[in-house]
Amino acid sequence: MSAQHPSRRNILKTAGGLTAAMAMGGAGVLAAASTASAVGDIPGLHITERGEQDHRMWYYRFQTSAIGGWTPAVNVLLPDGYHTSGRRYPVLYLLHGGLEDFITFDRFHDIRGLTAWKDIIVVMPDGGRAGWYSNPVSSNIGARNWEHFHIGQLIPWVDANFRTYAEYDGRAVSGFSMGGFGALKYAAKYYGHFASVSAHSGPANLRGGNGDLVTHWANASSAAVELNGGTIYGAPFWDQARVSADNPCERIESYRNKRVFLVAGTSPEDIQGYANETLVLATQREFKWNLDRVGIPYEQHEVGGGHYVRRDLLEHDINGIIDRLRKA
């Protein structure tokens, strides 16, 4: 999926825009990181590179068997005052779109500015160029188990090294495009991890779009730029059980008692934006219909424009996330 903001079309083109830690109570013993030297490894996740000079934005790169032949990285954006407050904070996991990465997402959308003086930690991890926040059925380039990396390794690492609330009411997940799908998938599949979920131009039904187009999209984009011909869901025949396990519209009850926030554009301006956002809009409407069917509330914005992040709605989302989660 592409970040087709009008001012950035020539900067970033995307083809595929688009944890197993147990939730612990707030009284659980967590490692408090008051200095850079306190941030360390956990089993399975070894830090190979770090940047901790900035008072807010800390950066880490890891070696992990979940991602073969490459070292995935993460930005951890700390609240102003984190180092002296002694308080614990809620965490937002913010997921980038296809052909973006955690650095371009932060820079293009000014996550630092949107969270200035707000009491929340924002974790922005690598998710692959077209990893679809999944463990693929097949890969010809080594392990690309992004779902395991995020859920089974990164969340426990964050809770072990930063002053967080390692519990349901202490975490939110949000994302753009492919990352919006990832947020919807993670929030349902790992129900006890996240109390709030947001999808900014993220597709919401793998089997929707008049022909299972999102599943085809995930398979085609991952084969082209992520897995060297491998696929997320299998080809020529899908792993149907895996599709169902990942599909937001087949896990509707898993959104009950969560804050659900959706954004889709209604008037794409170009061919690529039209292809992406028309499908996003259709699948979000299918998802919304299913939420209505079982009486699960949500907040949805259908607004003009195409397939890009809207700063005002991202800021509105972040404020809503802070209101929903446990306070610092």
XYZ file of C-alpha atoms in Angstrom:
328
model
C 0.000 0.000 0.000
C 1.294 3.402 -0.790
C 1.716 6.524 1.279
C 0.186 8.741 -1.361
C -0.030 12.015 0.531
C -0.263 14.763 -2.094
C 2.974 16.371 -0.913
C 4.906 13.108 -0.878
C 3.906 11.114 -3.956
C 7.382 11.384 -5.449
C 9.112 10.625 -2.159
C 7.541 7.340 -1.214
C 5.892 4.821 -3.509
C 4.482 1.671 -2.021
C 3.324 -1.521 -3.662
C 1.938 -3.372 -0.688
C 0.493 -0.945 1.791
C -0.392 -2.798 3.668
C 2.772 -10.562 20.653
C 3.284 -14.318 22.640
C 3.841 -12.526 25.841
C 1.185 -13.081 28.461
C -0.546 -9.984 29.768
C 0.549 -9.304 33.315
C -1.109 -7.234 35.989
C 0.157 -3.767 36.824
C 1.715 -5.170 39.961
C 3.981 -7.452 37.941
C 7.688 -6.993 38.400
C 9.147 -5.170 35.393
C 12.653 -3.958 34.717
C 12.884 -0.184 35.027
C 15.180 1.465 32.496
C 16.368 4.800 33.837
C 19.639 4.811 31.903
C 20.670 3.604 28.468
C 22.801 0.814 29.958
C 19.658 -0.698 31.529
C 18.253 -1.686 28.123
C 19.361 -5.217 27.322
C 18.593 -8.501 25.618
C 15.894 -11.053 26.338
C 16.028 -14.714 25.294
C 15.852 -14.869 21.504
C 16.400 -11.154 20.939
C 19.951 -9.769 20.927
C 20.709 -6.056 20.481
C 23.346 -5.487 17.791
C 23.096 -1.703 17.488
C 21.652 1.059 19.636
C 21.170 4.821 19.599
C 20.214 6.412 22.922
C 21.618 9.928 22.651
C 18.298 11.676 22.098
C 16.227 12.237 25.241
C 13.103 10.843 23.561
C 13.865 8.764 20.468
C 15.840 5.594 21.207
C 16.772 3.182 18.436
C 17.708 -0.511 18.506
C 18.599 -3.175 15.960
C 18.297 -6.880 16.784
C 19.532 -10.301 15.828
C 16.699 -12.836 15.966
C 16.023 -16.202 14.385
C 12.516 -14.923 13.546
C 14.015 -12.770 10.770
C 16.784 -14.522 8.866
C 19.609 -12.816 7.023
C 18.681 -9.375 8.288
C 18.567 -7.475 11.562
C 15.168 -5.805 12.188
C 15.042 -2.575 14.171
C 12.704 -0.427 16.233
C 12.287 3.176 17.336
C 11.094 3.634 20.920
C 9.727 7.152 21.387
C 9.715 8.025 25.085
C 7.523 10.685 26.709
C 8.992 14.016 27.743
C 10.085 13.600 31.348
C 10.364 9.810 31.164
C 13.898 9.728 32.578
C 13.038 11.670 35.726
C 9.370 10.897 36.411
C 9.743 7.362 37.755
C 6.255 6.611 36.422
C 4.982 3.745 34.273
C 3.377 4.552 30.924
C 0.911 3.010 28.472
C 2.346 1.927 25.110
C 1.185 2.480 21.534
C 2.544 0.041 18.944
C 2.470 2.002 15.675
C 2.827 -0.055 12.488
C 4.044 1.261 9.136
C 2.709 0.524 5.666
C 4.249 -1.412 2.790
C 7.567 -0.210 1.353
C 7.777 2.198 4.261
C 9.865 1.448 7.319
C 9.823 2.562 10.912
C 12.100 5.547 10.182
C 10.253 7.010 7.189
C 6.900 6.549 8.917
C 8.068 8.553 11.915
C 9.664 11.313 9.840
C 6.889 11.752 7.296
C 4.108 11.812 9.851
C 5.868 13.673 12.708
C 5.050 11.158 15.423
C 7.458 12.991 17.700
C 5.543 16.233 17.299
C 2.124 14.585 17.623
C 3.118 13.039 20.973
C 5.016 15.974 22.492
C 4.264 16.241 26.233
C 1.821 13.339 26.034
C 2.161 10.505 28.526
C 2.590 7.550 26.193
C 5.471 5.434 24.883
C 5.301 4.872 21.116
C 6.997 1.770 19.699
C 7.573 1.836 15.931
C 9.000 -1.490 14.707
C 10.189 -2.782 11.378
C 7.523 -4.821 9.625
C 9.197 -5.659 6.326
C 8.629 -4.102 2.921
C 5.574 -6.308 2.429
C 5.586 -8.563 5.469
C 1.892 -8.063 6.215
C 2.585 -8.553 9.932
C 2.461 -12.302 9.380
C 4.433 -15.537 9.514
C 4.392 -16.535 5.829
C 3.502 -19.957 4.487
C 6.676 -19.904 2.399
C 9.818 -17.805 1.978
C 12.751 -18.099 -0.417
C 14.884 -15.545 1.403
C 15.070 -16.940 4.936
C 12.766 -16.526 7.902
C 10.397 -13.557 7.735
C 8.243 -14.291 10.772
C 7.154 -10.750 11.528
C 4.193 -11.808 13.648
C 6.421 -13.858 15.957
C 8.994 -11.071 16.133
C 6.399 -8.483 17.176
C 4.181 -10.530 19.454
C 6.527 -13.152 20.846
C 9.711 -11.083 21.161
C 9.314 -7.327 20.809
C 6.444 -6.819 23.270
C 8.186 -8.845 26.004
C 11.412 -6.929 25.284
C 9.657 -3.559 25.631
C 7.988 -4.600 28.891
C 11.295 -5.914 30.260
C 13.276 -2.762 29.479
C 10.909 0.190 29.833
C 8.497 1.334 32.517
C 5.271 0.082 30.956
C 1.942 -1.333 32.027
C 2.328 -4.905 30.761
C -1.400 -5.519 30.588
C -4.468 -5.222 28.388
C -5.360 -1.687 29.474
C -1.765 -0.593 28.987
C -1.405 -1.236 25.245
C -2.816 0.008 21.955
C -1.984 -0.882 18.358
C -2.483 1.376 15.349
C -1.183 1.439 11.807
C -1.369 2.768 8.276
C -2.264 0.707 5.213
C -0.578 -2.705 5.592
C 0.057 -1.642 9.181
C -3.629 -0.893 9.650
C -4.393 -4.463 8.648
C -1.652 -5.635 11.009
C -3.184 -3.654 13.872
C -6.653 -5.130 13.256
C -5.188 -8.622 12.979
C -3.026 -8.411 16.120
C -5.799 -6.883 18.248
C -8.171 -9.751 17.433
C -5.748 -12.663 17.282
C -4.067 -11.650 20.560
C -7.126 -10.340 22.333
C -5.560 -9.820 25.768
C -2.732 -7.647 24.477
C -4.466 -4.484 23.219
C -7.373 -2.392 24.520
C -7.438 -0.067 21.497
C -7.007 -0.737 17.776
C -6.849 1.716 14.880
C -6.592 1.313 11.110
C -5.699 4.345 9.005
C -6.488 3.310 5.415
C -6.007 -0.313 6.427
C -8.005 -3.101 4.759
C -10.335 -4.905 7.144
C -11.448 -8.064 5.326
C -9.065 -10.548 3.681
C -11.994 -12.178 1.895
C -13.702 -8.932 0.930
C -13.544 -6.589 -2.017
C -15.609 -8.710 -4.423
C -13.157 -11.535 -4.942
C -10.829 -12.024 -1.944
C -8.704 -9.232 -3.337
C -6.882 -8.407 -0.103
C -5.563 -11.968 0.212
C -4.365 -11.790 -3.392
C -2.825 -8.397 -2.646
C -0.929 -9.759 0.364
C 0.316 -12.778 -1.596
C 1.364 -10.834 -4.696
C 3.121 -7.974 -2.901
C 4.948 -10.276 -0.477
C 6.120 -12.518 -3.304
C 7.410 -9.531 -5.261
C 9.299 -7.540 -2.641
C 9.503 -9.485 0.627
C 9.762 -13.253 0.185
C 11.511 -13.718 -3.184
C 8.564 -15.613 -4.596
C 7.233 -16.981 -1.320
C 3.784 -15.981 -0.099
C 1.937 -15.050 3.053
C -1.021 -17.405 2.592
C 0.196 -19.945 0.029
C -0.076 -20.354 -3.742
C -1.681 -21.518 -5.915
C -3.949 -22.631 -3.061
C -4.295 -20.689 0.160
C -3.963 -22.043 3.659
C -7.610 -21.327 4.375
C -7.297 -21.835 8.149
C -4.541 -19.228 8.261
C -6.604 -16.766 6.242
C -9.524 -17.175 8.646
C -7.269 -16.838 11.706
C -5.920 -13.512 10.387
C -9.131 -12.074 8.979
C -10.727 -9.237 10.996
C -14.199 -9.945 9.583
C -14.014 -13.548 10.799
C -12.975 -12.525 14.331
C -15.604 -9.892 15.062
C -16.275 -10.901 18.672
C -12.584 -10.306 19.426
C -13.165 -6.550 19.095
C -15.713 -6.448 21.894
C -14.709 -4.163 24.797
C -11.980 -2.529 22.710
C -11.758 0.977 21.343
C -11.996 0.588 17.539
C -10.975 3.485 15.260
C -11.127 3.427 11.437
C -10.207 5.884 8.674
C -10.779 5.482 4.924
C -10.644 7.888 1.995
C -13.569 8.338 -0.376
C -11.999 10.164 -3.334
C -8.572 8.860 -4.438
C -6.806 11.227 -6.816
C -4.663 8.828 -8.880
C -4.708 5.298 -10.271
C -2.613 3.679 -7.541
C -4.490 5.493 -4.783
C -7.766 4.508 -6.417
C -6.808 0.824 -6.516
C -5.699 0.835 -2.887
C -8.227 3.062 -1.177
C -11.282 1.832 -3.053
C -10.546 -1.632 -1.687
C -9.797 -0.250 1.782
C -13.093 1.629 1.856
C -15.097 -1.399 0.726
C -13.540 -3.735 3.284
C -13.851 -1.240 6.121
C -17.559 -0.922 5.308
C -17.854 -4.727 5.422
C -16.055 -4.731 8.777
C -18.275 -1.949 10.095
C -21.392 -3.855 8.996
C -20.233 -6.876 10.971
C -19.510 -4.763 14.058
C -22.997 -3.243 13.801
C -24.497 -6.714 13.433
C -23.239 -7.784 16.880
C -23.485 -4.405 18.589
C -19.787 -3.558 18.952
C -19.195 0.220 18.939
C -16.517 1.914 16.860
C -15.470 5.310 15.536
C -15.148 5.537 11.773
C -14.171 8.426 9.519
C -14.858 8.349 5.779
C -13.200 11.475 4.434
C -12.148 12.932 1.124
C -8.846 12.015 -0.452
C -6.974 8.817 -1.095
C -4.422 6.484 0.422
C -2.375 8.500 2.900
C -2.189 9.376 6.579
C -4.280 12.351 7.670
C -2.419 14.232 10.372
C -5.529 15.588 12.074
C -7.103 12.149 12.377
C -3.835 10.557 13.496
C -3.594 13.173 16.259
C -7.260 12.590 17.148
C -6.542 8.863 17.288
C -3.515 9.284 19.561
C -5.532 11.446 21.950
C -8.310 8.829 21.973
C -5.796 6.082 22.677
C -4.421 7.988 25.664
C -7.957 8.520 26.976
C -8.709 4.787 26.676
C -5.527 3.365 28.219
C -4.365 3.316 31.808
C -2.918 6.657 32.833
C 0.777 7.182 33.484
